[in-house]
XYZ file of C-alpha atoms in Angstrom:
470
model
C 97.736 79.944 91.796
C 96.997 83.228 89.969
C 97.240 85.243 93.192
C 100.445 83.430 94.135
C 101.889 83.983 90.662
C 100.998 87.701 90.733
C 102.584 88.326 94.126
C 105.594 86.169 93.251
C 106.011 88.323 90.132
C 105.931 91.556 92.176
C 108.229 90.254 94.900
C 110.312 88.595 92.233
C 110.582 91.755 90.188
C 111.944 93.682 93.145
C 114.210 90.798 94.096
C 115.467 90.160 90.584
C 115.945 93.826 89.738
C 117.573 94.376 93.114
C 119.896 91.422 92.751
C 120.639 92.357 89.160
C 121.558 95.885 90.208
C 123.677 94.444 93.004
C 125.397 92.386 90.335
C 126.839 95.719 89.218
C 128.778 95.705 92.484
C 130.215 92.244 91.880
C 132.180 93.302 88.775
C 133.059 96.537 90.558
C 134.588 94.577 93.430
C 136.107 91.725 91.418
C 137.624 93.947 88.729
C 139.066 96.458 91.249
C 139.734 94.444 94.412
C 142.319 91.695 94.743
C 140.958 88.191 95.374
C 142.115 88.374 99.008
C 140.207 91.627 99.599
C 137.060 90.116 98.121
C 137.680 87.176 100.449
C 137.222 89.599 103.369
C 133.890 90.747 101.899
C 132.780 87.134 101.401
C 133.689 86.115 104.938
C 132.136 89.150 106.640
C 128.824 88.865 104.791
C 128.652 85.162 105.681
C 128.822 86.143 109.352
C 126.211 88.830 108.731
C 123.768 86.276 107.290
C 124.224 83.977 110.281
C 123.782 86.753 112.846
C 120.640 87.998 111.111
C 118.979 84.618 111.655
C 120.019 84.602 115.318
C 118.632 88.094 115.927
C 115.262 87.397 114.269
C 114.953 84.044 116.143
C 112.073 82.720 114.057
C 109.727 85.590 114.943
C 108.965 86.401 111.309
C 107.284 83.034 110.719
C 105.839 83.165 114.233
C 104.171 86.465 113.382
C 102.523 84.974 110.278
C 101.360 81.957 112.245
C 99.740 83.792 115.174
C 98.429 86.757 113.189
C 96.381 84.223 111.199
C 95.510 81.935 114.113
C 92.086 81.931 115.710
C 91.980 83.316 119.230
C 94.789 85.812 118.680
C 94.514 89.530 118.009
C 96.660 90.334 114.974
C 97.559 93.932 116.053
C 98.695 92.651 119.458
C 100.757 89.923 117.830
C 102.435 92.499 115.619
C 103.138 94.996 118.419
C 104.605 92.228 120.574
C 106.905 91.014 117.823
C 107.861 94.551 116.765
C 108.921 95.766 120.224
C 110.655 92.516 121.149
C 112.808 92.425 118.026
C 113.614 96.137 118.425
C 114.852 95.606 121.996
C 117.069 92.603 121.265
C 118.531 94.206 118.124
C 119.457 97.344 120.036
C 121.149 95.330 122.803
C 123.151 93.354 120.237
C 124.428 96.496 118.504
C 125.446 98.068 121.811
C 127.302 94.928 122.925
C 129.262 94.714 119.663
C 130.266 98.366 119.859
C 131.495 97.930 123.434
C 133.448 94.704 122.751
C 134.474 95.420 119.148
C 138.193 94.767 119.604
C 137.943 91.325 121.268
C 135.477 90.262 118.555
C 137.788 91.583 115.829
C 140.729 89.673 117.334
C 138.736 86.425 117.417
C 137.618 86.796 113.806
C 141.224 87.541 112.775
C 140.585 91.179 111.865
C 142.773 92.715 114.619
C 143.344 95.987 112.738
C 139.749 96.315 111.549
C 137.450 96.558 114.555
C 135.567 99.114 112.456
C 134.376 96.173 110.300
C 132.789 94.683 113.405
C 130.969 97.889 114.356
C 129.548 98.378 110.878
C 128.538 94.720 110.629
C 126.769 94.885 113.996
C 124.822 98.057 113.199
C 123.775 96.716 109.798
C 122.643 93.365 111.176
C 120.744 95.012 114.036
C 118.808 97.275 111.665
C 118.090 94.417 109.251
C 116.874 92.177 112.072
C 114.559 94.860 113.399
C 113.230 95.616 109.901
C 112.350 91.955 109.297
C 109.113 92.290 111.304
C 107.899 95.514 109.610
C 108.657 93.938 106.224
C 106.746 90.821 107.283
C 103.848 93.115 108.241
C 103.815 94.561 104.698
C 103.594 91.036 103.305
C 100.842 90.176 105.773
C 98.866 93.279 104.750
C 99.283 92.343 101.062
C 101.343 95.411 100.170
C 103.880 93.912 97.784
C 104.400 97.147 95.852
C 105.493 99.085 98.939
C 107.617 96.126 100.021
C 109.274 96.018 96.604
C 109.815 99.781 96.483
C 111.584 99.848 99.843
C 113.748 96.851 98.972
C 114.747 98.501 95.711
C 115.446 101.766 97.515
C 118.088 100.008 99.603
C 119.709 98.557 96.490
C 119.815 101.919 94.704
C 121.256 103.641 97.767
C 123.831 100.909 98.352
C 124.998 101.047 94.746
C 125.022 104.830 94.827
C 127.197 104.989 97.926
C 129.575 102.353 96.526
C 129.970 104.303 93.292
C 130.467 107.526 95.224
C 133.174 106.178 97.514
C 134.946 103.650 95.287
C 134.613 105.180 91.808
C 134.104 108.910 92.336
C 136.287 109.394 95.424
C 138.750 106.580 94.474
C 138.436 104.912 97.897
C 139.259 101.379 96.719
C 139.028 99.795 100.144
C 136.757 97.159 101.704
C 135.894 99.611 104.501
C 133.768 101.617 102.058
C 131.857 98.515 100.981
C 130.629 98.073 104.544
C 130.096 101.811 105.103
C 127.853 101.976 102.015
C 125.766 99.115 103.382
C 125.337 100.801 106.764
C 124.212 104.094 105.240
C 121.769 102.475 102.800
C 120.264 100.270 105.521
C 119.834 103.217 107.872
C 117.977 105.321 105.292
C 115.732 102.391 104.309
C 114.859 101.716 107.953
C 113.999 105.353 108.661
C 111.621 105.434 105.683
C 110.086 102.028 106.539
C 109.086 102.837 110.124
C 106.247 105.362 109.485
C 104.449 102.800 107.287
C 104.688 100.013 109.827
C 104.464 101.500 113.312
C 102.117 99.351 115.428
C 98.649 100.870 115.646
C 96.237 99.330 118.091
C 96.727 96.148 120.029
C 98.846 95.778 123.124
C 102.110 94.196 124.111
C 101.316 90.783 125.542
C 103.721 88.547 127.449
C 101.248 85.707 126.975
C 101.399 86.120 123.200
C 105.178 86.488 123.422
C 105.410 83.215 125.327
C 103.310 81.419 122.724
C 105.366 82.911 119.910
C 108.615 81.899 121.598
C 107.340 78.358 122.088
C 106.511 78.181 118.387
C 109.497 80.136 117.077
C 112.427 78.910 119.170
C 112.556 75.560 117.356
C 112.566 77.664 114.193
C 115.560 79.531 115.635
C 117.442 76.255 115.930
C 116.217 75.424 112.442
C 117.226 78.850 111.175
C 120.693 78.804 112.732
C 121.393 75.320 111.446
C 119.855 76.221 108.096
C 121.820 79.409 107.574
C 124.971 77.672 108.761
C 124.326 75.080 106.075
C 124.322 78.009 103.626
C 127.189 80.068 105.039
C 129.371 77.683 107.040
C 131.508 77.090 103.959
C 132.579 80.748 103.918
C 132.798 81.037 107.705
C 134.916 77.933 108.288
C 137.084 78.183 105.187
C 139.675 80.483 106.827
C 140.002 78.035 109.734
C 140.170 74.829 107.638
C 142.142 75.736 104.508
C 145.852 75.756 105.303
C 147.249 77.283 102.127
C 148.930 80.669 102.074
C 146.444 81.673 99.388
C 143.468 81.147 101.705
C 141.885 84.568 101.250
C 142.438 84.428 97.505
C 140.715 81.015 97.274
C 137.842 82.271 99.429
C 137.481 85.314 97.177
C 137.340 83.131 94.042
C 134.768 80.860 95.662
C 132.623 83.775 96.847
C 132.721 85.460 93.435
C 131.759 82.295 91.516
C 128.944 81.717 93.998
C 127.514 85.057 92.854
C 127.214 83.781 89.277
C 124.623 81.229 90.467
C 122.644 83.801 92.435
C 119.913 84.029 89.793
C 118.530 80.754 91.181
C 118.537 82.170 94.689
C 116.614 85.226 93.435
C 113.824 83.012 92.129
C 113.701 80.968 95.341
C 113.597 84.106 97.469
C 110.858 85.700 95.366
C 108.800 82.531 95.609
C 109.341 82.392 99.379
C 108.168 85.979 99.930
C 104.848 85.244 98.237
C 104.448 81.611 99.287
C 104.791 81.968 103.064
C 101.770 84.276 103.687
C 99.886 82.411 100.924
C 100.293 79.075 102.702
C 99.209 80.269 106.135
C 96.154 82.028 104.713
C 95.307 79.165 102.351
C 95.532 76.609 105.165
C 91.963 77.495 106.153
C 90.793 76.153 102.779
C 89.990 72.444 102.661
C 91.589 72.176 99.218
C 94.829 73.791 100.344
C 96.901 70.626 99.952
C 96.177 70.552 96.216
C 97.422 74.144 95.976
C 100.645 73.185 97.782
C 101.170 70.286 95.380
C 100.688 72.541 92.341
C 103.051 75.141 93.760
C 105.743 72.500 94.299
C 105.461 71.198 90.735
C 105.671 74.621 89.118
C 108.506 75.680 91.389
C 110.541 72.689 90.221
C 109.666 73.263 86.560
C 110.829 76.879 86.624
C 113.891 76.191 88.778
C 115.026 73.605 86.217
C 114.521 76.166 83.461
C 116.660 78.710 85.319
C 119.345 76.099 85.989
C 119.437 75.189 82.316
C 119.614 78.830 81.263
C 122.555 79.648 83.529
C 124.473 76.547 82.440
C 123.904 77.217 78.730
C 124.809 80.904 78.912
C 127.575 80.606 81.510
C 130.017 82.067 78.986
C 127.986 85.279 79.242
C 127.227 85.159 82.969
C 130.921 84.753 83.770
C 131.545 88.398 82.868
C 129.747 89.348 86.070
C 133.058 88.631 87.781
C 136.606 89.558 86.854
C 138.747 87.209 84.707
C 141.026 86.460 87.673
C 138.090 84.621 89.281
C 137.053 82.465 86.284
C 139.192 79.565 87.452
C 136.367 78.651 89.855
C 133.456 78.694 87.370
C 133.181 74.895 87.301
C 131.451 74.997 90.693
C 128.501 76.991 89.309
C 126.366 73.949 88.240
C 126.919 72.390 91.676
C 125.739 75.589 93.371
C 122.679 75.733 91.086
C 121.621 72.203 92.038
C 122.121 73.120 95.686
C 119.674 76.007 95.287
C 117.154 73.694 93.600
C 117.267 71.236 96.521
C 117.108 74.141 98.981
C 113.967 75.491 97.301
C 112.254 72.084 97.294
C 113.134 71.672 100.962
C 111.583 75.073 101.679
C 108.381 73.984 99.920
C 108.297 70.766 101.916
C 108.937 72.572 105.200
C 105.367 73.830 105.491
C 104.041 70.492 106.718
C 105.725 71.000 110.091
C 104.972 74.726 110.228
C 101.251 74.172 109.589
C 100.969 71.269 112.033
C 102.959 73.160 114.711
C 105.590 70.386 114.624
C 108.421 72.859 114.138
C 110.769 70.622 116.113
C 111.126 68.512 112.949
C 112.565 71.493 111.123
C 115.196 71.777 113.832
C 115.987 68.062 113.545
C 116.437 68.233 109.777
C 118.574 71.343 109.941
C 120.783 69.868 112.655
C 121.254 66.726 110.580
C 122.193 68.914 107.625
C 124.572 70.912 109.795
C 126.360 67.755 110.939
C 126.702 66.597 107.323
C 128.032 69.993 106.227
C 130.423 70.254 109.167
C 131.873 66.755 108.808
C 132.349 66.975 105.049
C 134.025 70.366 105.284
C 136.338 69.394 108.133
C 137.411 66.262 106.275
C 137.679 67.573 102.716
C 138.328 71.364 102.714
C 141.997 70.873 103.742
C 142.319 68.410 100.824
C 140.328 69.877 97.918
C 139.550 73.438 99.007
C 136.334 75.137 97.919
C 135.134 72.072 95.974
C 134.454 70.534 99.372
C 132.633 73.683 100.446
C 130.106 73.614 97.606
C 129.886 69.794 97.543
C 129.006 69.604 101.245
C 126.111 72.025 100.727
C 124.792 69.944 97.834
C 124.820 66.720 99.870
C 123.337 68.474 102.901
C 120.264 69.856 101.105
C 119.645 66.682 99.147
C 119.582 64.607 102.345
C 117.346 66.919 104.388
C 115.031 67.429 101.400
C 114.569 63.664 101.184
C 114.104 63.301 104.949
C 111.522 66.083 105.066
C 109.487 64.452 102.324
C 109.576 60.983 103.902
C 108.641 62.191 107.392
C 106.134 64.775 106.142
C 103.999 62.131 104.401
C 102.921 60.881 107.825
C 101.857 64.298 109.133
C 100.328 66.222 106.200
C 99.194 64.293 103.165
C 100.035 66.561 100.220
C 99.350 64.843 96.868
C 102.563 65.855 95.109
C 102.640 64.901 91.427
C 105.706 62.715 91.848
C 105.354 61.099 88.435
C 105.437 64.424 86.593
C 108.227 65.781 88.818
C 110.268 62.634 88.111
C 109.714 63.048 84.365
C 110.930 66.650 84.463
C 113.952 65.568 86.507
C 114.825 62.881 83.962
C 114.283 65.394 81.151
C 116.625 67.995 82.651
C 119.243 65.327 83.419
C 119.160 64.088 79.812
C 119.329 67.613 78.395
C 122.290 68.546 80.606
C 124.025 65.280 79.774
C 123.673 65.955 76.034
C 124.840 69.554 76.482
C 128.021 68.536 78.313
C 128.890 65.408 76.330
C 128.381 66.542 72.745
C 131.674 67.482 71.016
C 131.732 71.098 69.871
C 134.007 72.402 67.074
C 137.197 73.891 68.497
C 136.755 77.060 66.464
C 133.977 79.312 67.786
C 133.245 76.748 70.475
C 131.407 79.220 72.688
C 129.042 80.215 69.877
C 128.230 76.619 68.969
C 127.730 75.680 72.620
C 125.280 78.501 73.300
C 123.429 77.951 70.016
C 122.961 74.247 70.706
C 122.050 75.013 74.317
C 119.370 77.428 73.121
C 117.832 74.613 71.069
C 117.800 72.424 74.187
C 116.065 75.182 76.171
C 113.410 75.465 73.458
C 112.880 71.689 73.620
C 112.390 71.933 77.390
C 109.878 74.779 76.946
C 108.005 72.829 74.284
C 107.721 69.799 76.568
C 106.538 72.036 79.406
C 103.867 73.515 77.150
C 102.636 70.102 76.011
C 102.661 68.508 79.471
C 101.364 71.277 81.723
C 101.247 74.844 80.448
C 98.621 74.230 77.776
C 96.148 72.802 80.319
C 96.973 75.504 82.852
C 96.221 78.276 80.355
C 92.814 76.783 79.640
C 91.724 77.105 83.297
């Protein structure tokens, strides 16, 4: 737990600082760009996230699995994954450059095929870099990993400020151009640290990795679609003339809840190599159970903090977007369920039953798709965030119920249930108590701070005190 906490802190620091610095771009965009223009940014980056999963096709997790598996040579596993991802990423970028106009027409950007080219180049470089970054995690080099991730953020912000603020180029084109340039520089610096040394390219290893990873590709596509389908489908499902404006509001308010995603991502970066290495230990299941409990405890704390101080967090986005802030608690709960589902997912990764991950993700995709098709035309982006919440709750529950039969992890369900009841009661009190009309924001945050302190006190009495004694 100490090793996991240390690496989570390092990965988390880079992630949190990086995301926080990127938050500087959110007010830049939302205070300068119209809602419809920010809708273009939201939609394009949703496609980028989906394509990145397709182009990595589960090889990142496959690398961790086979690099730690007996009978496999880790350098050969890495070289095989490295060269394979490089080849497919290059082919994708070339295809998008050649057919940029037909793709732009299909995505309803007929006058902006340049968006397609920049998106393709960015995604291709990010997909290729996923394996070298996984190698840094495998080699336990979190500081270098964090430094390179932060370098991208600094460069991206720098280019945005140069083009949009200094040169007065208030246009979405320069948002994407900044991303391309920052990604290119990061990739060039990353390669010398991660070039394959030793080992050999093996089609046998590649076949084994594909067999293991392709179900993860289905899982990944369905999973990322569960996360991004709301922003991809919205232009096709919402019939109002203000479609891009509504999408921009939704995308901006989603950013307010991103602090929860930062924590989940930081935990994931440290937890994935930890789990595969720890699996050799006979007491590994107890470690997984502890990790789940503490993940939930801290995710509830973050949720409570964002809800209580939402009147401060809302200034991340421009006032024109505040009309959508009521979706923030829904998005936060979605991230909590998503993080728990990620924790649960290791039972099928460790038992090589990755097909179950594909099943769960496909079920979630069907739920998301049906709810959005039915309700987005009626209630707009409320259906988008609500469908994600239902999706992750259902697949989280399914993964737990099925996983009990394959890998017996002694989760502390009683304590988790108590924390869940505690956070529900605290949130209920926070929302239902009547605040004085005058200085309402001040009273709300002051009372919310007291509730946070109560939660921390309970955490100390129930778990933290005993943990500190170990």
